[in-house]
Amino acid sequence: MESRISKVSLIWVIIMVGFAMHMLADMLPAFWEVNIAMPDATGEAPVGMMLFMIGMAFFVPMCGLLCMNFRSCKAMRIINLVLAGVMMLFNIFHASELLMEFSPVQLLIHPVMVALGIFLFVYSLRLMKQKE
């Protein structure tokens, strides 16, 4: 069981790193003086979207990690499983955006994030089914 817990915690951390790399890949062209602003940008950041992305990139994985620290409580394992499901679905839907707007740099990141989301959910499900 400890091995599975370590895998779940490690995947949560790698997902957080993956989101950081995703953002960095979007910003790298600015170093070559490429305009990275969205074509229809108004100069005001959409607060709702920023809160959503912070939630998905930091808050959800952090809660998942905390759940693993308190895994002796069945409720924490259930919450972790729900968060893992949310993360898996988000990664799949977000990666599907590559079909609408292809980015070779993001092509390196999205499949890895989808695979991580699936592994996270599968390992969390196994952890949930396992009796202590």
PDB file of N, CA, C and O in Angstrom, residues 50-107:
ATOM      1  N   MET A  50      -8.470  33.155 -14.378  1.00  0.00           N
ATOM      2  CA  MET A  50      -7.235  33.056 -13.596  1.00  0.00           C
ATOM      3  C   MET A  50      -7.467  32.249 -12.321  1.00  0.00           C
ATOM      4  O   MET A  50      -6.645  31.408 -11.952  1.00  0.00           O
ATOM      5  N   LEU A  51      -8.586  32.480 -11.640  1.00  0.00           N
ATOM      6  CA  LEU A  51      -8.905  31.718 -10.430  1.00  0.00           C
ATOM      7  C   LEU A  51      -9.102  30.240 -10.758  1.00  0.00           C
ATOM      8  O   LEU A  51      -8.647  29.362 -10.011  1.00  0.00           O
ATOM      9  N   PHE A  52      -9.764  29.965 -11.868  1.00  0.00           N
ATOM     10  CA  PHE A  52      -9.977  28.571 -12.282  1.00  0.00           C
ATOM     11  C   PHE A  52      -8.638  27.876 -12.532  1.00  0.00           C
ATOM     12  O   PHE A  52      -8.417  26.748 -12.076  1.00  0.00           O
ATOM     13  N   MET A  53      -7.749  28.535 -13.254  1.00  0.00           N
ATOM     14  CA  MET A  53      -6.465  27.916 -13.578  1.00  0.00           C
ATOM     15  C   MET A  53      -5.587  27.749 -12.334  1.00  0.00           C
ATOM     16  O   MET A  53      -4.875  26.747 -12.199  1.00  0.00           O
ATOM     17  N   ILE A  54      -5.619  28.712 -11.425  1.00  0.00           N
ATOM     18  CA  ILE A  54      -4.880  28.562 -10.171  1.00  0.00           C
ATOM     19  C   ILE A  54      -5.451  27.390  -9.379  1.00  0.00           C
ATOM     20  O   ILE A  54      -4.716  26.601  -8.786  1.00  0.00           O
ATOM     21  N   GLY A  55      -6.775  27.284  -9.397  1.00  0.00           N
ATOM     22  CA  GLY A  55      -7.409  26.168  -8.703  1.00  0.00           C
ATOM     23  C   GLY A  55      -6.977  24.830  -9.267  1.00  0.00           C
ATOM     24  O   GLY A  55      -6.653  23.894  -8.526  1.00  0.00           O
ATOM     25  N   MET A  56      -6.970  24.704 -10.586  1.00  0.00           N
ATOM     26  CA  MET A  56      -6.615  23.431 -11.222  1.00  0.00           C
ATOM     27  C   MET A  56      -5.116  23.140 -11.147  1.00  0.00           C
ATOM     28  O   MET A  56      -4.703  21.989 -11.018  1.00  0.00           O
ATOM     29  N   ALA A  57      -4.289  24.176 -11.258  1.00  0.00           N
ATOM     30  CA  ALA A  57      -2.844  23.963 -11.299  1.00  0.00           C
ATOM     31  C   ALA A  57      -2.217  23.872  -9.908  1.00  0.00           C
ATOM     32  O   ALA A  57      -1.152  23.271  -9.753  1.00  0.00           O
ATOM     33  N   PHE A  58      -2.872  24.457  -8.896  1.00  0.00           N
ATOM     34  CA  PHE A  58      -2.270  24.465  -7.566  1.00  0.00           C
ATOM     35  C   PHE A  58      -3.200  23.921  -6.485  1.00  0.00           C
ATOM     36  O   PHE A  58      -2.846  23.016  -5.748  1.00  0.00           O
ATOM     37  N   PHE A  59      -4.399  24.470  -6.382  1.00  0.00           N
ATOM     38  CA  PHE A  59      -5.281  24.142  -5.256  1.00  0.00           C
ATOM     39  C   PHE A  59      -5.729  22.676  -5.275  1.00  0.00           C
ATOM     40  O   PHE A  59      -5.661  21.998  -4.249  1.00  0.00           O
ATOM     41  N   VAL A  60      -6.182  22.178  -6.414  1.00  0.00           N
ATOM     42  CA  VAL A  60      -6.630  20.781  -6.494  1.00  0.00           C
ATOM     43  C   VAL A  60      -5.477  19.813  -6.211  1.00  0.00           C
ATOM     44  O   VAL A  60      -5.617  18.920  -5.364  1.00  0.00           O
ATOM     45  N   PRO A  61      -4.294  19.977  -6.854  1.00  0.00           N
ATOM     46  CA  PRO A  61      -3.195  19.058  -6.527  1.00  0.00           C
ATOM     47  C   PRO A  61      -2.746  19.160  -5.067  1.00  0.00           C
ATOM     48  O   PRO A  61      -2.420  18.151  -4.439  1.00  0.00           O
ATOM     49  N   MET A  62      -2.740  20.383  -4.515  1.00  0.00           N
ATOM     50  CA  MET A  62      -2.325  20.545  -3.121  1.00  0.00           C
ATOM     51  C   MET A  62      -3.304  19.838  -2.187  1.00  0.00           C
ATOM     52  O   MET A  62      -2.899  19.176  -1.229  1.00  0.00           O
ATOM     53  N   CYS A  63      -4.600  19.947  -2.472  1.00  0.00           N
ATOM     54  CA  CYS A  63      -5.594  19.234  -1.662  1.00  0.00           C
ATOM     55  C   CYS A  63      -5.419  17.729  -1.795  1.00  0.00           C
ATOM     56  O   CYS A  63      -5.558  16.984  -0.813  1.00  0.00           O
ATOM     57  N   GLY A  64      -5.097  17.257  -2.998  1.00  0.00           N
ATOM     58  CA  GLY A  64      -4.832  15.836  -3.202  1.00  0.00           C
ATOM     59  C   GLY A  64      -3.641  15.361  -2.373  1.00  0.00           C
ATOM     60  O   GLY A  64      -3.683  14.295  -1.763  1.00  0.00           O
ATOM     61  N   LEU A  65      -2.582  16.175  -2.352  1.00  0.00           N
ATOM     62  CA  LEU A  65      -1.411  15.831  -1.532  1.00  0.00           C
ATOM     63  C   LEU A  65      -1.770  15.799  -0.051  1.00  0.00           C
ATOM     64  O   LEU A  65      -1.341  14.902   0.683  1.00  0.00           O
ATOM     65  N   LEU A  66      -2.542  16.762   0.394  1.00  0.00           N
ATOM     66  CA  LEU A  66      -2.954  16.789   1.797  1.00  0.00           C
ATOM     67  C   LEU A  66      -3.815  15.575   2.138  1.00  0.00           C
ATOM     68  O   LEU A  66      -3.685  15.004   3.226  1.00  0.00           O
ATOM     69  N   CYS A  67      -4.678  15.187   1.228  1.00  0.00           N
ATOM     70  CA  CYS A  67      -5.500  13.988   1.451  1.00  0.00           C
ATOM     71  C   CYS A  67      -4.622  12.758   1.641  1.00  0.00           C
ATOM     72  O   CYS A  67      -4.931  11.883   2.451  1.00  0.00           O
ATOM     73  N   MET A  68      -3.531  12.681   0.901  1.00  0.00           N
ATOM     74  CA  MET A  68      -2.639  11.531   1.040  1.00  0.00           C
ATOM     75  C   MET A  68      -1.926  11.535   2.396  1.00  0.00           C
ATOM     76  O   MET A  68      -1.571  10.487   2.916  1.00  0.00           O
ATOM     77  N   ASN A  69      -1.729  12.708   2.982  1.00  0.00           N
ATOM     78  CA  ASN A  69      -1.118  12.777   4.307  1.00  0.00           C
ATOM     79  C   ASN A  69      -2.065  12.294   5.396  1.00  0.00           C
ATOM     80  O   ASN A  69      -1.620  11.883   6.461  1.00  0.00           O
ATOM     81  N   PHE A  70      -3.368  12.376   5.130  1.00  0.00           N
ATOM     82  CA  PHE A  70      -4.372  11.949   6.105  1.00  0.00           C
ATOM     83  C   PHE A  70      -5.177  10.766   5.558  1.00  0.00           C
ATOM     84  O   PHE A  70      -6.380  10.670   5.760  1.00  0.00           O
ATOM     85  N   ARG A  71      -4.510   9.855   4.866  1.00  0.00           N
ATOM     86  CA  ARG A  71      -5.149   8.768   4.143  1.00  0.00           C
ATOM     87  C   ARG A  71      -5.785   7.724   5.047  1.00  0.00           C
ATOM     88  O   ARG A  71      -6.553   6.898   4.586  1.00  0.00           O
ATOM     89  N   SER A  72      -5.485   7.738   6.354  1.00  0.00           N
ATOM     90  CA  SER A  72      -6.103   6.751   7.235  1.00  0.00           C
ATOM     91  C   SER A  72      -7.604   7.002   7.370  1.00  0.00           C
ATOM     92  O   SER A  72      -8.359   6.098   7.692  1.00  0.00           O
ATOM     93  N   CYS A  73      -8.029   8.216   7.078  1.00  0.00           N
ATOM     94  CA  CYS A  73      -9.453   8.554   7.100  1.00  0.00           C
ATOM     95  C   CYS A  73     -10.046   8.249   5.723  1.00  0.00           C
ATOM     96  O   CYS A  73      -9.563   8.742   4.698  1.00  0.00           O
ATOM     97  N   LYS A  74     -11.092   7.418   5.701  1.00  0.00           N
ATOM     98  CA  LYS A  74     -11.700   7.024   4.422  1.00  0.00           C
ATOM     99  C   LYS A  74     -12.207   8.235   3.645  1.00  0.00           C
ATOM    100  O   LYS A  74     -12.116   8.278   2.419  1.00  0.00           O
ATOM    101  N   ALA A  75     -12.705   9.254   4.349  1.00  0.00           N
ATOM    102  CA  ALA A  75     -13.201  10.457   3.677  1.00  0.00           C
ATOM    103  C   ALA A  75     -12.094  11.138   2.873  1.00  0.00           C
ATOM    104  O   ALA A  75     -12.337  11.639   1.776  1.00  0.00           O
ATOM    105  N   MET A  76     -10.872  11.121   3.395  1.00  0.00           N
ATOM    106  CA  MET A  76      -9.745  11.740   2.684  1.00  0.00           C
ATOM    107  C   MET A  76      -9.415  10.961   1.415  1.00  0.00           C
ATOM    108  O   MET A  76      -9.082  11.540   0.388  1.00  0.00           O
ATOM    109  N   ARG A  77      -9.521   9.642   1.465  1.00  0.00           N
ATOM    110  CA  ARG A  77      -9.271   8.825   0.271  1.00  0.00           C
ATOM    111  C   ARG A  77     -10.367   9.051  -0.770  1.00  0.00           C
ATOM    112  O   ARG A  77     -10.102   9.078  -1.966  1.00  0.00           O
ATOM    113  N   ILE A  78     -11.605   9.249  -0.303  1.00  0.00           N
ATOM    114  CA  ILE A  78     -12.714   9.539  -1.228  1.00  0.00           C
ATOM    115  C   ILE A  78     -12.501  10.896  -1.885  1.00  0.00           C
ATOM    116  O   ILE A  78     -12.650  11.042  -3.094  1.00  0.00           O
ATOM    117  N   ILE A  79     -12.136  11.895  -1.080  1.00  0.00           N
ATOM    118  CA  ILE A  79     -11.883  13.238  -1.630  1.00  0.00           C
ATOM    119  C   ILE A  79     -10.747  13.177  -2.636  1.00  0.00           C
ATOM    120  O   ILE A  79     -10.821  13.777  -3.716  1.00  0.00           O
ATOM    121  N   ASN A  80      -9.676  12.445  -2.308  1.00  0.00           N
ATOM    122  CA  ASN A  80      -8.555  12.303  -3.243  1.00  0.00           C
ATOM    123  C   ASN A  80      -9.023  11.683  -4.556  1.00  0.00           C
ATOM    124  O   ASN A  80      -8.624  12.138  -5.634  1.00  0.00           O
ATOM    125  N   LEU A  81      -9.858  10.654  -4.476  1.00  0.00           N
ATOM    126  CA  LEU A  81     -10.360   9.995  -5.684  1.00  0.00           C
ATOM    127  C   LEU A  81     -11.192  10.960  -6.525  1.00  0.00           C
ATOM    128  O   LEU A  81     -11.035  11.010  -7.756  1.00  0.00           O
ATOM    129  N   VAL A  82     -12.037  11.757  -5.886  1.00  0.00           N
ATOM    130  CA  VAL A  82     -12.850  12.745  -6.616  1.00  0.00           C
ATOM    131  C   VAL A  82     -11.940  13.783  -7.275  1.00  0.00           C
ATOM    132  O   VAL A  82     -12.117  14.125  -8.457  1.00  0.00           O
ATOM    133  N   LEU A  83     -10.961  14.278  -6.532  1.00  0.00           N
ATOM    134  CA  LEU A  83     -10.024  15.264  -7.098  1.00  0.00           C
ATOM    135  C   LEU A  83      -9.230  14.666  -8.254  1.00  0.00           C
ATOM    136  O   LEU A  83      -8.987  15.338  -9.262  1.00  0.00           O
ATOM    137  N   ALA A  84      -8.826  13.407  -8.122  1.00  0.00           N
ATOM    138  CA  ALA A  84      -8.096  12.731  -9.202  1.00  0.00           C
ATOM    139  C   ALA A  84      -8.973  12.604 -10.442  1.00  0.00           C
ATOM    140  O   ALA A  84      -8.497  12.797 -11.570  1.00  0.00           O
ATOM    141  N   GLY A  85     -10.264  12.304 -10.245  1.00  0.00           N
ATOM    142  CA  GLY A  85     -11.198  12.231 -11.378  1.00  0.00           C
ATOM    143  C   GLY A  85     -11.366  13.574 -12.060  1.00  0.00           C
ATOM    144  O   GLY A  85     -11.370  13.667 -13.287  1.00  0.00           O
ATOM    145  N   VAL A  86     -11.488  14.630 -11.257  1.00  0.00           N
ATOM    146  CA  VAL A  86     -11.602  15.990 -11.810  1.00  0.00           C
ATOM    147  C   VAL A  86     -10.355  16.334 -12.610  1.00  0.00           C
ATOM    148  O   VAL A  86     -10.435  16.861 -13.727  1.00  0.00           O
ATOM    149  N   MET A  87      -9.190  16.009 -12.054  1.00  0.00           N
ATOM    150  CA  MET A  87      -7.930  16.324 -12.734  1.00  0.00           C
ATOM    151  C   MET A  87      -7.801  15.532 -14.034  1.00  0.00           C
ATOM    152  O   MET A  87      -7.381  16.071 -15.053  1.00  0.00           O
ATOM    153  N   MET A  88      -8.178  14.259 -14.002  1.00  0.00           N
ATOM    154  CA  MET A  88      -8.103  13.436 -15.215  1.00  0.00           C
ATOM    155  C   MET A  88      -8.995  14.027 -16.311  1.00  0.00           C
ATOM    156  O   MET A  88      -8.546  14.205 -17.456  1.00  0.00           O
ATOM    157  N   LEU A  89     -10.232  14.342 -15.967  1.00  0.00           N
ATOM    158  CA  LEU A  89     -11.148  14.911 -16.962  1.00  0.00           C
ATOM    159  C   LEU A  89     -10.671  16.258 -17.471  1.00  0.00           C
ATOM    160  O   LEU A  89     -10.730  16.543 -18.669  1.00  0.00           O
ATOM    161  N   PHE A  90     -10.169  17.101 -16.573  1.00  0.00           N
ATOM    162  CA  PHE A  90      -9.664  18.410 -16.999  1.00  0.00           C
ATOM    163  C   PHE A  90      -8.505  18.251 -17.975  1.00  0.00           C
ATOM    164  O   PHE A  90      -8.460  18.923 -19.007  1.00  0.00           O
ATOM    165  N   ASN A  91      -7.569  17.364 -17.655  1.00  0.00           N
ATOM    166  CA  ASN A  91      -6.416  17.169 -18.549  1.00  0.00           C
ATOM    167  C   ASN A  91      -6.850  16.647 -19.915  1.00  0.00           C
ATOM    168  O   ASN A  91      -6.311  17.073 -20.944  1.00  0.00           O
ATOM    169  N   ILE A  92      -7.820  15.751 -19.943  1.00  0.00           N
ATOM    170  CA  ILE A  92      -8.304  15.228 -21.226  1.00  0.00           C
ATOM    171  C   ILE A  92      -8.978  16.331 -22.034  1.00  0.00           C
ATOM    172  O   ILE A  92      -8.687  16.514 -23.226  1.00  0.00           O
ATOM    173  N   PHE A  93      -9.888  17.083 -21.395  1.00  0.00           N
ATOM    174  CA  PHE A  93     -10.579  18.152 -22.117  1.00  0.00           C
ATOM    175  C   PHE A  93      -9.623  19.265 -22.545  1.00  0.00           C
ATOM    176  O   PHE A  93      -9.735  19.804 -23.650  1.00  0.00           O
ATOM    177  N   HIS A  94      -8.671  19.601 -21.689  1.00  0.00           N
ATOM    178  CA  HIS A  94      -7.715  20.660 -22.030  1.00  0.00           C
ATOM    179  C   HIS A  94      -6.816  20.218 -23.189  1.00  0.00           C
ATOM    180  O   HIS A  94      -6.518  21.016 -24.081  1.00  0.00           O
ATOM    181  N   ALA A  95      -6.410  18.956 -23.193  1.00  0.00           N
ATOM    182  CA  ALA A  95      -5.569  18.459 -24.287  1.00  0.00           C
ATOM    183  C   ALA A  95      -6.331  18.427 -25.600  1.00  0.00           C
ATOM    184  O   ALA A  95      -5.739  18.575 -26.670  1.00  0.00           O
ATOM    185  N   SER A  96      -7.647  18.259 -25.532  1.00  0.00           N
ATOM    186  CA  SER A  96      -8.435  18.229 -26.766  1.00  0.00           C
ATOM    187  C   SER A  96      -8.420  19.586 -27.476  1.00  0.00           C
ATOM    188  O   SER A  96      -8.733  19.659 -28.669  1.00  0.00           O
ATOM    189  N   GLU A  97      -8.022  20.637 -26.792  1.00  0.00           N
ATOM    190  CA  GLU A  97      -7.901  21.954 -27.435  1.00  0.00           C
ATOM    191  C   GLU A  97      -6.818  21.957 -28.503  1.00  0.00           C
ATOM    192  O   GLU A  97      -6.816  22.820 -29.376  1.00  0.00           O
ATOM    193  N   LEU A  98      -5.886  20.995 -28.433  1.00  0.00           N
ATOM    194  CA  LEU A  98      -4.850  20.902 -29.467  1.00  0.00           C
ATOM    195  C   LEU A  98      -5.460  20.618 -30.834  1.00  0.00           C
ATOM    196  O   LEU A  98      -4.860  20.938 -31.856  1.00  0.00           O
ATOM    197  N   LEU A  99      -6.632  20.010 -30.858  1.00  0.00           N
ATOM    198  CA  LEU A  99      -7.297  19.736 -32.131  1.00  0.00           C
ATOM    199  C   LEU A  99      -7.796  21.023 -32.785  1.00  0.00           C
ATOM    200  O   LEU A  99      -7.882  21.113 -34.002  1.00  0.00           O
ATOM    201  N   MET A 100      -8.125  22.035 -31.956  1.00  0.00           N
ATOM    202  CA  MET A 100      -8.627  23.305 -32.489  1.00  0.00           C
ATOM    203  C   MET A 100      -7.496  24.275 -32.825  1.00  0.00           C
ATOM    204  O   MET A 100      -7.548  24.969 -33.823  1.00  0.00           O
ATOM    205  N   GLU A 101      -6.492  24.308 -31.946  1.00  0.00           N
ATOM    206  CA  GLU A 101      -5.362  25.210 -32.165  1.00  0.00           C
ATOM    207  C   GLU A 101      -4.082  24.440 -31.859  1.00  0.00           C
ATOM    208  O   GLU A 101      -3.685  24.304 -30.709  1.00  0.00           O
ATOM    209  N   PHE A 102      -3.431  23.942 -32.911  1.00  0.00           N
ATOM    210  CA  PHE A 102      -2.262  23.080 -32.745  1.00  0.00           C
ATOM    211  C   PHE A 102      -1.046  23.880 -32.307  1.00  0.00           C
ATOM    212  O   PHE A 102      -0.763  24.952 -32.822  1.00  0.00           O
ATOM    213  N   SER A 103      -0.330  23.348 -31.331  1.00  0.00           N
ATOM    214  CA  SER A 103       0.912  23.951 -30.850  1.00  0.00           C
ATOM    215  C   SER A 103       1.928  22.828 -30.659  1.00  0.00           C
ATOM    216  O   SER A 103       1.749  21.970 -29.794  1.00  0.00           O
ATOM    217  N   PRO A 104       3.011  22.828 -31.445  1.00  0.00           N
ATOM    218  CA  PRO A 104       3.987  21.743 -31.322  1.00  0.00           C
ATOM    219  C   PRO A 104       4.619  21.667 -29.939  1.00  0.00           C
ATOM    220  O   PRO A 104       4.919  20.581 -29.447  1.00  0.00           O
ATOM    221  N   VAL A 105       4.812  22.809 -29.290  1.00  0.00           N
ATOM    222  CA  VAL A 105       5.405  22.807 -27.954  1.00  0.00           C
ATOM    223  C   VAL A 105       4.446  22.161 -26.959  1.00  0.00           C
ATOM    224  O   VAL A 105       4.851  21.344 -26.132  1.00  0.00           O
ATOM    225  N   GLN A 106       3.169  22.516 -27.044  1.00  0.00           N
ATOM    226  CA  GLN A 106       2.192  21.947 -26.121  1.00  0.00           C
ATOM    227  C   GLN A 106       1.943  20.468 -26.425  1.00  0.00           C
ATOM    228  O   GLN A 106       1.509  19.730 -25.553  1.00  0.00           O
ATOM    229  N   LEU A 107       2.248  20.051 -27.648  1.00  0.00           N
ATOM    230  CA  LEU A 107       2.091  18.647 -28.014  1.00  0.00           C
ATOM    231  C   LEU A 107       3.007  17.768 -27.169  1.00  0.00           C
ATOM    232  O   LEU A 107       2.702  16.607 -26.925  1.00  0.00           O
TER     233      LEU A 107
END
